[in-house]
Amino acid sequence: MIRVFVHDKCQCDPKKCTAKRMMKFGLARNVGESSVPRGSVVLSPFADKALSPADRQYAEKSGITVTDVTWTNIDEFPRLKGMNERALPFLIASNPVNWGRPMELNSAEAILASLIILGEREQSEEFKRRFGWGEEFMRINGEMLGEYANAKDSAEVVRIQNEFLESIGQ
């Protein structure tokens, strides 16, 4: 079981906020910017490396952290020192707000995808059950997530992502 942390910037509608729902269901713990566990895998759209199964060692030890900000305020995304910043590879949102938009996942989608990539299938099932779009997320992204989860490292995840993007671009 990988501990999940949320750094909630309180920018979205509380009724639609997946970060708040993760905390309500006991799937994640809220932490402030200064309380993110050192060495945690921090999901960041600005990271230089893609999340891969090789990051499991960091996630098992220090957890995984998602920062909940709205996509319109993405420039306010914090850069945290002493962490293992990782970007998610190409995935498509299935939530009602951003359905069908590439790379505009909500916080729960990001954690669900991360858990699958890190090999935590059982834990990811709990996230999938708690959100109505969970099955749709897997229908849209399941094959890609399976390939990412079988990669050995970040470079291989990026290669898989690029091959997929090249195939849909043709």
CSV table of C-alpha atoms in Angstrom, one decimal:
chain,number,residue,atom,x,y,z
A,1,MET,CA,0.0,0.0,0.0
A,2,ILE,CA,1.4,3.3,-1.1
A,3,ARG,CA,0.5,6.3,1.1
A,4,VAL,CA,-1.2,9.1,-0.9
A,5,PHE,CA,-0.9,12.8,0.0
A,6,VAL,CA,-2.7,15.8,-1.4
A,7,HIS,CA,-1.5,19.3,-1.3
A,8,ASP,CA,-4.8,21.1,-1.8
A,9,LYS,CA,-4.6,24.7,-3.0
A,10,CYS,CA,-8.4,25.0,-2.6
A,11,GLN,CA,-9.0,26.4,-6.1
A,12,CYS,CA,-11.8,24.3,-7.4
A,13,ASP,CA,-15.5,23.9,-6.6
A,14,PRO,CA,-15.6,21.8,-3.4
A,15,LYS,CA,-18.6,19.8,-4.7
A,16,LYS,CA,-16.5,18.6,-7.7
A,17,CYS,CA,-13.1,18.5,-6.0
A,18,THR,CA,-11.6,15.0,-6.3
A,19,ALA,CA,-8.9,15.9,-3.9
A,20,LYS,CA,-11.4,16.6,-1.2
A,21,ARG,CA,-13.3,13.4,-2.1
A,22,MET,CA,-10.1,11.3,-1.8
A,23,MET,CA,-9.5,12.8,1.7
A,24,LYS,CA,-13.2,12.2,2.6
A,25,PHE,CA,-13.0,8.6,1.7
A,26,GLY,CA,-9.7,8.1,3.5
A,27,LEU,CA,-7.8,7.5,0.3
A,28,ALA,CA,-5.4,10.4,0.8
A,29,ARG,CA,-4.2,12.7,3.6
A,30,ASN,CA,-4.0,16.5,3.2
A,31,VAL,CA,-0.6,18.0,3.6
A,32,GLY,CA,0.6,21.6,3.3
A,33,GLU,CA,3.5,22.5,1.0
A,34,SER,CA,6.0,22.3,3.8
A,35,SER,CA,4.6,19.0,5.1
A,36,VAL,CA,5.0,16.9,1.9
A,37,PRO,CA,7.1,13.9,3.0
A,38,ARG,CA,10.8,14.3,1.9
A,39,GLY,CA,11.6,11.9,-0.9
A,40,SER,CA,7.9,11.6,-1.9
A,41,VAL,CA,7.1,11.1,-5.6
A,42,VAL,CA,5.5,14.4,-6.4
A,43,LEU,CA,3.3,14.4,-9.6
A,44,SER,CA,4.2,17.5,-11.6
A,45,PRO,CA,3.4,18.5,-15.1
A,46,PHE,CA,6.7,20.3,-15.2
A,47,ALA,CA,8.9,17.4,-14.1
A,48,ASP,CA,11.8,16.3,-16.3
A,49,LYS,CA,11.2,12.6,-15.8
A,50,ALA,CA,8.1,10.5,-16.5
A,51,LEU,CA,6.6,8.3,-13.7
A,52,SER,CA,7.6,4.7,-14.2
A,53,PRO,CA,7.7,1.4,-12.2
A,54,ALA,CA,11.3,2.3,-11.2
A,55,ASP,CA,9.8,5.0,-8.9
A,56,ARG,CA,8.0,2.4,-6.8
A,57,GLN,CA,10.9,2.3,-4.4
A,58,TYR,CA,10.4,6.0,-3.6
A,59,ALA,CA,6.6,5.7,-3.4
A,60,GLU,CA,6.8,2.8,-1.1
A,61,LYS,CA,9.1,4.6,1.3
A,62,SER,CA,7.7,8.2,1.2
A,63,GLY,CA,4.4,8.0,-0.6
A,64,ILE,CA,3.0,9.8,-3.6
A,65,THR,CA,1.8,13.4,-3.6
A,66,VAL,CA,-0.5,15.2,-5.9
A,67,THR,CA,-1.0,19.0,-5.8
A,68,ASP,CA,-4.6,20.0,-6.5
A,69,VAL,CA,-4.7,23.2,-8.6
A,70,THR,CA,-7.0,24.1,-11.4
A,71,TRP,CA,-5.7,23.8,-14.9
A,72,THR,CA,-6.4,27.5,-15.4
A,73,ASN,CA,-4.0,28.3,-12.6
A,74,ILE,CA,-1.3,25.8,-13.5
A,75,ASP,CA,1.3,28.6,-13.4
A,76,GLU,CA,0.9,28.6,-9.6
A,77,PHE,CA,2.0,25.0,-9.4
A,78,PRO,CA,4.7,24.7,-6.6
A,79,ARG,CA,8.2,23.3,-7.3
A,80,LEU,CA,9.2,21.3,-4.3
A,81,LYS,CA,12.8,20.7,-3.4
A,82,GLY,CA,14.1,17.3,-2.2
A,83,MET,CA,11.3,15.4,-3.9
A,84,ASN,CA,11.2,13.0,-6.8
A,85,GLU,CA,9.2,15.1,-9.3
A,86,ARG,CA,7.6,13.0,-12.0
A,87,ALA,CA,5.2,13.8,-14.8
A,88,LEU,CA,2.5,11.4,-15.9
A,89,PRO,CA,2.8,10.1,-19.5
A,90,PHE,CA,0.1,10.8,-22.1
A,91,LEU,CA,-3.3,9.9,-20.8
A,92,ILE,CA,-6.8,11.2,-21.5
A,93,ALA,CA,-9.2,12.6,-18.9
A,94,SER,CA,-12.5,10.8,-18.3
A,95,ASN,CA,-13.9,13.1,-15.6
A,96,PRO,CA,-17.0,15.2,-16.5
A,97,VAL,CA,-15.2,18.5,-16.4
A,98,ASN,CA,-12.3,17.6,-18.8
A,99,TRP,CA,-13.6,14.5,-20.6
A,100,GLY,CA,-11.6,13.6,-23.6
A,101,ARG,CA,-8.9,16.2,-23.0
A,102,PRO,CA,-5.4,14.9,-23.2
A,103,MET,CA,-3.3,15.4,-20.1
A,104,GLU,CA,-5.9,17.4,-18.2
A,105,LEU,CA,-6.5,14.8,-15.5
A,106,ASN,CA,-8.0,15.6,-12.1
A,107,SER,CA,-6.2,14.7,-9.0
A,108,ALA,CA,-7.9,11.4,-8.5
A,109,GLU,CA,-7.3,10.3,-12.1
A,110,ALA,CA,-3.6,11.2,-11.6
A,111,ILE,CA,-3.4,9.1,-8.5
A,112,LEU,CA,-5.3,6.2,-10.1
A,113,ALA,CA,-3.0,6.2,-13.1
A,114,SER,CA,0.1,6.5,-10.8
A,115,LEU,CA,-1.0,3.5,-8.7
A,116,ILE,CA,-1.4,1.4,-11.8
A,117,ILE,CA,2.0,2.4,-13.3
A,118,LEU,CA,3.6,1.7,-9.9
A,119,GLY,CA,2.0,-1.8,-9.8
A,120,GLU,CA,-0.5,-1.2,-7.0
A,121,ARG,CA,-3.5,-2.7,-8.9
A,122,GLU,CA,-5.5,-3.5,-5.7
A,123,GLN,CA,-5.1,0.0,-4.3
A,124,SER,CA,-6.1,1.5,-7.6
A,125,GLU,CA,-9.3,-0.5,-7.6
A,126,GLU,CA,-10.5,1.4,-4.5
A,127,PHE,CA,-9.9,4.7,-6.4
A,128,LYS,CA,-11.7,3.3,-9.4
A,129,ARG,CA,-14.8,2.3,-7.3
A,130,ARG,CA,-15.0,5.6,-5.5
A,131,PHE,CA,-15.3,7.7,-8.6
A,132,GLY,CA,-18.1,7.3,-11.2
A,133,TRP,CA,-15.7,7.9,-14.1
A,134,GLY,CA,-13.3,5.2,-12.9
A,135,GLU,CA,-14.4,2.5,-15.4
A,136,GLU,CA,-14.5,5.0,-18.2
A,137,PHE,CA,-10.9,6.1,-17.3
A,138,MET,CA,-9.8,2.5,-17.6
A,139,ARG,CA,-11.7,1.9,-20.9
A,140,ILE,CA,-10.0,4.9,-22.4
A,141,ASN,CA,-6.5,4.5,-20.9
A,142,GLY,CA,-6.3,0.9,-19.8
A,143,GLU,CA,-4.1,-0.3,-22.7
A,144,MET,CA,-1.7,2.6,-22.4
A,145,LEU,CA,-1.5,2.2,-18.6
A,146,GLY,CA,-0.7,-1.5,-19.0
A,147,GLU,CA,2.2,-0.7,-21.3
A,148,TYR,CA,3.5,2.1,-19.0
A,149,ALA,CA,3.3,-0.3,-16.0
A,150,ASN,CA,5.4,-2.9,-17.9
A,151,ALA,CA,8.2,-0.4,-18.7
A,152,LYS,CA,11.4,-0.6,-16.8
A,153,ASP,CA,12.2,3.1,-16.4
A,154,SER,CA,11.2,6.6,-17.3
A,155,ALA,CA,13.0,6.5,-20.7
A,156,GLU,CA,11.0,3.5,-21.7
A,157,VAL,CA,7.7,5.1,-20.6
A,158,VAL,CA,8.6,8.1,-22.8
A,159,ARG,CA,9.4,5.8,-25.7
A,160,ILE,CA,6.0,4.0,-25.3
A,161,GLN,CA,4.2,7.4,-25.1
A,162,ASN,CA,6.0,8.7,-28.2
A,163,GLU,CA,5.2,5.6,-30.2
A,164,PHE,CA,1.6,5.9,-29.3
A,165,LEU,CA,1.4,9.6,-30.1
A,166,GLU,CA,3.1,8.9,-33.5
A,167,SER,CA,0.6,6.1,-34.2
A,168,ILE,CA,-2.4,8.3,-33.6
A,169,GLY,CA,-0.8,11.2,-35.5
A,170,GLN,CA,-0.6,9.2,-38.7
